[in-house]
Amino acid sequence: MGYFITFEGVEGCGKTTQIKLLSDFLSARNIQAVLTREPGGCPIADKIRAILLDAENRDLSPLAELMLYGAARAQHVTEVIAPALSGGKIVLCDRFCDATVAYQSFGRGIDRDVIDSLNHHACQGVSPDLTVLFDCDPRVGLERALRRIEASSGPREERFELEALAFHERVRAGYLQLASDQPGRFFVVNGADTIENIFSAISRQVLLRIPENLHAVC
Ligand code: TMP
């Protein structure tokens, strides 16, 4: 089996930059890693992503939103994550099941049992070995995320950035609750720290945790 690392945090917390740095760091050491993200990661799930993040879909109901995240995850696990882990690879995933708990349960207020049950089916037995949580003040993160959206020429994926600050505060609290419930799996970094400091903490932690046999798969 491979090793599954997920990256979580509020909007604009800096995780996407760090995942790319980590992926380059691992490949420079001949350690094979699959870099992917949610929602998305394969063509069908990318189509679901477009629906989920389109700011025009303001009327998407919380339950429909939850089911779409579940559908995208089921497809992504089947097509990408499970085969890569069975093939002995390290998988780096930008968001996974904890995002559904933080956003759809703590953020939207959907019953936690419904979310846990959906995650259970969508994940099909796959669960993160390590989750890096970027803790960050949502006000700072949202400013960063909105600046990035303004500078991008792609589709405006801003349905969540347009949510009230209180929503993002609940999401942050949800993530911190998850991390304190499972301290062995979570590694929390301060998203306000410098890119260099964050990267050095994460890369050290990853090298310590990945199994010896995955250290140099050429
Ligand atoms: P991204 O901006 O990191 O690509 O994430 C896309 C958005 O989707 C982000 O606002 C968080 C949200 N999201 C959920 O609400 N639930 C989920 O299960 C996942 C994976 C993401």
mmCIF file of C-alpha atoms and ligand atoms in Angstrom:
data_model
loop_
_atom_site.group_PDB
_atom_site.id
_atom_site.type_symbol
_atom_site.label_atom_id
_atom_site.label_comp_id
_atom_site.label_asym_id
_atom_site.label_seq_id
_atom_site.Cartn_x
_atom_site.Cartn_y
_atom_site.Cartn_z
ATOM 1 C CA MET A 1 0.000 0.000 0.000
ATOM 2 C CA GLY A 2 1.052 3.587 -0.596
ATOM 3 C CA TYR A 3 0.666 6.563 1.722
ATOM 4 C CA PHE A 4 -2.179 9.076 1.592
ATOM 5 C CA ILE A 5 -1.589 12.723 2.560
ATOM 6 C CA THR A 6 -4.375 15.312 2.487
ATOM 7 C CA PHE A 7 -4.154 19.099 2.835
ATOM 8 C CA GLU A 8 -6.932 21.158 4.368
ATOM 9 C CA GLY A 9 -7.757 24.669 5.484
ATOM 10 C CA VAL A 10 -9.978 27.686 4.872
ATOM 11 C CA GLU A 11 -9.930 29.614 1.576
ATOM 12 C CA GLY A 12 -6.562 31.183 0.747
ATOM 13 C CA CYS A 13 -4.711 29.376 3.557
ATOM 14 C CA GLY A 14 -1.708 28.640 1.304
ATOM 15 C CA LYS A 15 -2.103 24.870 0.954
ATOM 16 C CA THR A 16 -2.013 24.722 -2.856
ATOM 17 C CA THR A 17 1.417 26.449 -2.986
ATOM 18 C CA GLN A 18 2.780 24.044 -0.378
ATOM 19 C CA ILE A 19 1.456 20.910 -2.114
ATOM 20 C CA LYS A 20 3.300 21.889 -5.305
ATOM 21 C CA LEU A 21 6.502 22.531 -3.335
ATOM 22 C CA LEU A 22 6.160 19.166 -1.611
ATOM 23 C CA SER A 23 5.497 17.348 -4.867
ATOM 24 C CA ASP A 24 8.679 18.863 -6.404
ATOM 25 C CA PHE A 25 10.640 18.063 -3.230
ATOM 26 C CA LEU A 26 9.579 14.403 -3.334
ATOM 27 C CA SER A 27 10.215 13.975 -7.039
ATOM 28 C CA ALA A 28 13.732 15.463 -6.607
ATOM 29 C CA ARG A 29 14.298 12.557 -4.185
ATOM 30 C CA ASN A 30 12.926 9.987 -6.641
ATOM 31 C CA ILE A 31 9.874 9.469 -4.471
ATOM 32 C CA GLN A 32 6.845 8.955 -6.683
ATOM 33 C CA ALA A 33 3.809 10.980 -5.697
ATOM 34 C CA VAL A 34 0.447 11.531 -7.363
ATOM 35 C CA LEU A 35 -0.765 15.102 -7.003
ATOM 36 C CA THR A 36 -4.525 15.539 -7.103
ATOM 37 C CA ARG A 37 -7.361 17.635 -5.668
ATOM 38 C CA GLU A 38 -11.004 17.701 -4.616
ATOM 39 C CA PRO A 39 -13.504 18.426 -5.841
ATOM 40 C CA GLY A 40 -12.075 17.141 -9.133
ATOM 41 C CA GLY A 41 -8.988 15.091 -9.887
ATOM 42 C CA CYS A 42 -10.459 13.231 -12.898
ATOM 43 C CA PRO A 43 -12.624 14.327 -15.856
ATOM 44 C CA ILE A 44 -16.046 13.397 -14.419
ATOM 45 C CA ALA A 45 -15.290 14.888 -10.996
ATOM 46 C CA ASP A 46 -13.937 18.029 -12.708
ATOM 47 C CA LYS A 47 -17.344 18.487 -14.335
ATOM 48 C CA ILE A 48 -18.959 18.211 -10.898
ATOM 49 C CA ARG A 49 -16.395 20.739 -9.587
ATOM 50 C CA ALA A 50 -17.525 23.256 -12.196
ATOM 51 C CA ILE A 51 -21.129 23.002 -10.921
ATOM 52 C CA LEU A 52 -20.066 23.227 -7.268
ATOM 53 C CA LEU A 53 -17.844 26.293 -7.579
ATOM 54 C CA ASP A 54 -19.802 28.307 -10.146
ATOM 55 C CA ALA A 55 -20.936 31.493 -8.367
ATOM 56 C CA GLU A 56 -24.090 31.487 -10.528
ATOM 57 C CA ASN A 57 -25.274 28.356 -8.706
ATOM 58 C CA ARG A 58 -26.239 30.337 -5.618
ATOM 59 C CA ASP A 59 -29.484 28.326 -5.311
ATOM 60 C CA LEU A 60 -27.749 24.958 -4.964
ATOM 61 C CA SER A 61 -29.351 23.462 -1.842
ATOM 62 C CA PRO A 62 -27.019 22.353 1.003
ATOM 63 C CA LEU A 63 -28.108 18.740 0.560
ATOM 64 C CA ALA A 64 -27.602 18.791 -3.226
ATOM 65 C CA GLU A 65 -24.194 20.380 -2.640
ATOM 66 C CA LEU A 66 -23.276 17.624 -0.179
ATOM 67 C CA MET A 67 -24.354 14.865 -2.591
ATOM 68 C CA LEU A 68 -22.312 16.410 -5.404
ATOM 69 C CA TYR A 69 -19.183 16.438 -3.198
ATOM 70 C CA GLY A 70 -19.928 12.791 -2.390
ATOM 71 C CA ALA A 71 -20.391 11.904 -6.076
ATOM 72 C CA ALA A 72 -17.171 13.656 -7.079
ATOM 73 C CA ARG A 73 -15.289 11.865 -4.268
ATOM 74 C CA ALA A 74 -16.663 8.425 -5.156
ATOM 75 C CA GLN A 75 -15.494 8.870 -8.756
ATOM 76 C CA HIS A 76 -12.113 10.295 -7.759
ATOM 77 C CA VAL A 77 -11.399 7.507 -5.248
ATOM 78 C CA THR A 78 -12.387 4.833 -7.776
ATOM 79 C CA GLU A 79 -10.463 6.282 -10.709
ATOM 80 C CA VAL A 80 -7.400 7.874 -9.126
ATOM 81 C CA ILE A 81 -6.782 7.517 -5.377
ATOM 82 C CA ALA A 82 -7.481 3.829 -4.698
ATOM 83 C CA PRO A 83 -5.501 2.573 -7.745
ATOM 84 C CA ALA A 84 -2.524 4.820 -6.888
ATOM 85 C CA LEU A 85 -2.458 3.641 -3.254
ATOM 86 C CA SER A 86 -2.800 -0.004 -4.299
ATOM 87 C CA GLY A 87 0.122 0.599 -6.671
ATOM 88 C CA GLY A 88 2.259 1.673 -3.695
ATOM 89 C CA LYS A 89 2.306 5.383 -4.526
ATOM 90 C CA ILE A 90 2.180 8.401 -2.266
ATOM 91 C CA VAL A 91 -0.947 10.448 -2.966
ATOM 92 C CA LEU A 92 -1.032 14.184 -2.190
ATOM 93 C CA CYS A 93 -4.619 15.432 -2.261
ATOM 94 C CA ASP A 94 -5.688 19.070 -1.992
ATOM 95 C CA ARG A 95 -8.784 18.600 0.257
ATOM 96 C CA PHE A 96 -10.638 15.359 0.985
ATOM 97 C CA CYS A 97 -13.261 14.032 3.419
ATOM 98 C CA ASP A 98 -12.444 16.477 6.266
ATOM 99 C CA ALA A 99 -13.464 19.366 4.001
ATOM 100 C CA THR A 100 -16.973 17.901 3.832
ATOM 101 C CA VAL A 101 -17.179 17.777 7.627
ATOM 102 C CA ALA A 102 -15.782 21.317 8.006
ATOM 103 C CA TYR A 103 -17.782 22.993 5.210
ATOM 104 C CA GLN A 104 -21.020 21.005 4.962
ATOM 105 C CA SER A 105 -21.435 20.130 8.661
ATOM 106 C CA PHE A 106 -19.777 22.955 10.647
ATOM 107 C CA GLY A 107 -20.319 25.518 7.860
ATOM 108 C CA ARG A 108 -23.758 24.620 6.492
ATOM 109 C CA GLY A 109 -25.111 22.862 9.576
ATOM 110 C CA ILE A 110 -25.943 19.491 7.982
ATOM 111 C CA ASP A 111 -26.226 16.658 10.510
ATOM 112 C CA ARG A 112 -22.803 15.096 11.120
ATOM 113 C CA ASP A 113 -24.184 11.543 10.887
ATOM 114 C CA VAL A 114 -25.398 12.175 7.326
ATOM 115 C CA ILE A 115 -21.957 13.464 6.351
ATOM 116 C CA ASP A 116 -20.078 10.631 8.030
ATOM 117 C CA SER A 117 -22.285 8.094 6.281
ATOM 118 C CA LEU A 118 -21.825 9.737 2.868
ATOM 119 C CA ASN A 119 -18.053 9.980 3.409
ATOM 120 C CA HIS A 120 -17.971 6.343 4.468
ATOM 121 C CA HIS A 121 -19.524 5.242 1.158
ATOM 122 C CA ALA A 122 -17.674 7.718 -1.073
ATOM 123 C CA CYS A 123 -14.236 6.944 0.422
ATOM 124 C CA GLN A 124 -14.649 3.180 -0.099
ATOM 125 C CA GLY A 125 -12.244 2.279 2.678
ATOM 126 C CA VAL A 126 -9.611 4.852 1.759
ATOM 127 C CA SER A 127 -8.600 7.203 4.579
ATOM 128 C CA PRO A 128 -5.786 9.731 4.965
ATOM 129 C CA ASP A 129 -2.637 8.594 6.800
ATOM 130 C CA LEU A 130 -1.602 12.199 7.395
ATOM 131 C CA THR A 131 -3.624 15.413 7.131
ATOM 132 C CA VAL A 132 -1.835 18.747 7.057
ATOM 133 C CA LEU A 133 -4.136 21.491 8.310
ATOM 134 C CA PHE A 134 -3.234 25.082 7.431
ATOM 135 C CA ASP A 135 -4.746 27.135 10.187
ATOM 136 C CA CYS A 136 -5.394 30.697 9.110
ATOM 137 C CA ASP A 137 -7.596 33.690 9.998
ATOM 138 C CA PRO A 138 -10.382 33.524 7.373
ATOM 139 C CA ARG A 139 -10.202 37.325 6.849
ATOM 140 C CA VAL A 140 -6.590 37.030 5.708
ATOM 141 C CA GLY A 141 -7.276 33.887 3.665
ATOM 142 C CA LEU A 142 -10.331 35.344 1.923
ATOM 143 C CA GLU A 143 -8.424 38.457 0.863
ATOM 144 C CA ARG A 144 -5.710 36.231 -0.608
ATOM 145 C CA ALA A 145 -8.233 33.968 -2.350
ATOM 146 C CA LEU A 146 -10.169 36.883 -3.865
ATOM 147 C CA ARG A 147 -6.944 38.483 -5.147
ATOM 148 C CA ARG A 148 -6.063 35.173 -6.826
ATOM 149 C CA ILE A 149 -9.520 34.906 -8.423
ATOM 150 C CA GLU A 150 -9.255 38.488 -9.758
ATOM 151 C CA ALA A 151 -5.845 37.699 -11.301
ATOM 152 C CA SER A 152 -7.000 34.432 -12.889
ATOM 153 C CA SER A 153 -8.241 34.233 -16.474
ATOM 154 C CA GLY A 154 -10.098 30.923 -15.853
ATOM 155 C CA PRO A 155 -13.687 30.430 -14.643
ATOM 156 C CA ARG A 156 -14.552 32.412 -11.478
ATOM 157 C CA GLU A 157 -14.623 29.594 -8.896
ATOM 158 C CA GLU A 158 -15.863 31.826 -6.097
ATOM 159 C CA ARG A 159 -19.137 30.390 -4.781
ATOM 160 C CA PHE A 160 -17.577 29.770 -1.354
ATOM 161 C CA GLU A 161 -15.491 32.951 -1.248
ATOM 162 C CA LEU A 162 -18.792 34.860 -1.462
ATOM 163 C CA GLU A 163 -20.072 33.279 1.771
ATOM 164 C CA ALA A 164 -20.234 35.466 4.914
ATOM 165 C CA LEU A 165 -17.206 35.660 7.198
ATOM 166 C CA ALA A 166 -19.181 33.832 9.924
ATOM 167 C CA PHE A 167 -19.436 30.793 7.612
ATOM 168 C CA HIS A 168 -15.659 30.701 7.189
ATOM 169 C CA GLU A 169 -15.142 31.134 10.949
ATOM 170 C CA ARG A 170 -17.319 28.044 11.510
ATOM 171 C CA VAL A 171 -15.306 26.108 8.908
ATOM 172 C CA ARG A 172 -12.058 27.058 10.649
ATOM 173 C CA ALA A 173 -13.462 26.007 14.037
ATOM 174 C CA GLY A 174 -14.607 22.731 12.480
ATOM 175 C CA TYR A 175 -11.148 21.956 11.157
ATOM 176 C CA LEU A 176 -9.554 22.733 14.532
ATOM 177 C CA GLN A 177 -12.084 20.474 16.239
ATOM 178 C CA LEU A 178 -11.243 17.623 13.842
ATOM 179 C CA ALA A 179 -7.527 18.145 14.476
ATOM 180 C CA SER A 180 -7.954 18.043 18.232
ATOM 181 C CA ASP A 181 -10.128 14.911 17.949
ATOM 182 C CA GLN A 182 -7.451 13.091 15.893
ATOM 183 C CA PRO A 183 -4.063 14.516 16.890
ATOM 184 C CA GLY A 184 -2.184 11.486 15.535
ATOM 185 C CA ARG A 185 -3.404 12.023 11.980
ATOM 186 C CA PHE A 186 -3.400 15.831 11.850
ATOM 187 C CA PHE A 187 -0.336 18.047 11.575
ATOM 188 C CA VAL A 188 -1.363 21.678 12.071
ATOM 189 C CA VAL A 189 0.718 24.491 10.573
ATOM 190 C CA ASN A 190 0.298 28.220 11.012
ATOM 191 C CA GLY A 191 -0.865 29.491 7.612
ATOM 192 C CA ALA A 192 0.359 33.005 8.530
ATOM 193 C CA ASP A 193 3.983 31.834 8.762
ATOM 194 C CA THR A 194 6.411 32.296 5.838
ATOM 195 C CA ILE A 195 6.297 29.931 2.842
ATOM 196 C CA GLU A 196 9.833 28.739 3.727
ATOM 197 C CA ASN A 197 9.043 27.972 7.378
ATOM 198 C CA ILE A 198 5.820 26.157 6.531
ATOM 199 C CA PHE A 199 7.526 24.123 3.840
ATOM 200 C CA SER A 200 10.391 23.141 6.097
ATOM 201 C CA ALA A 201 7.949 21.929 8.807
ATOM 202 C CA ILE A 202 5.850 19.945 6.332
ATOM 203 C CA SER A 203 8.727 18.334 4.441
ATOM 204 C CA ARG A 204 10.352 17.248 7.706
ATOM 205 C CA GLN A 205 7.107 15.766 8.948
ATOM 206 C CA VAL A 206 6.441 13.936 5.670
ATOM 207 C CA LEU A 207 9.920 12.389 5.531
ATOM 208 C CA LEU A 208 9.508 11.234 9.119
ATOM 209 C CA ARG A 209 6.134 9.665 8.485
ATOM 210 C CA ILE A 210 6.255 7.985 5.083
ATOM 211 C CA PRO A 211 7.096 4.297 5.316
ATOM 212 C CA GLU A 212 10.735 3.348 4.629
ATOM 213 C CA ASN A 213 9.855 1.262 1.551
ATOM 214 C CA LEU A 214 8.363 4.337 -0.184
ATOM 215 C CA HIS A 215 11.448 6.498 0.312
ATOM 216 C CA ALA A 216 13.008 5.762 -3.080
ATOM 217 C CA VAL A 217 10.609 4.163 -5.533
ATOM 218 C CA CYS A 218 12.270 4.820 -8.887
HETATM 219 P P1 TMP B 1 -10.363 24.723 -3.407
HETATM 220 O O1 TMP B 1 -10.677 26.168 -3.487
HETATM 221 O O2 TMP B 1 -9.390 24.385 -2.352
HETATM 222 O O3 TMP B 1 -10.073 24.086 -4.720
HETATM 223 O O4 TMP B 1 -11.710 24.003 -2.866
HETATM 224 C C1 TMP B 1 -12.892 24.160 -3.494
HETATM 225 C C2 TMP B 1 -13.991 24.620 -2.568
HETATM 226 O O5 TMP B 1 -14.839 23.513 -2.239
HETATM 227 C C3 TMP B 1 -13.562 25.225 -1.252
HETATM 228 O O6 TMP B 1 -14.319 26.397 -1.068
HETATM 229 C C4 TMP B 1 -13.977 24.208 -0.215
HETATM 230 C C5 TMP B 1 -15.129 23.509 -0.860
HETATM 231 N N1 TMP B 1 -15.318 22.107 -0.439
HETATM 232 C C6 TMP B 1 -16.437 21.758 0.314
HETATM 233 O O7 TMP B 1 -17.245 22.617 0.656
HETATM 234 N N2 TMP B 1 -16.615 20.448 0.637
HETATM 235 C C7 TMP B 1 -15.752 19.459 0.234
HETATM 236 O O8 TMP B 1 -15.966 18.285 0.547
HETATM 237 C C8 TMP B 1 -14.600 19.841 -0.551
HETATM 238 C C9 TMP B 1 -13.647 18.788 -1.023
HETATM 239 C C10 TMP B 1 -14.417 21.163 -0.854
#
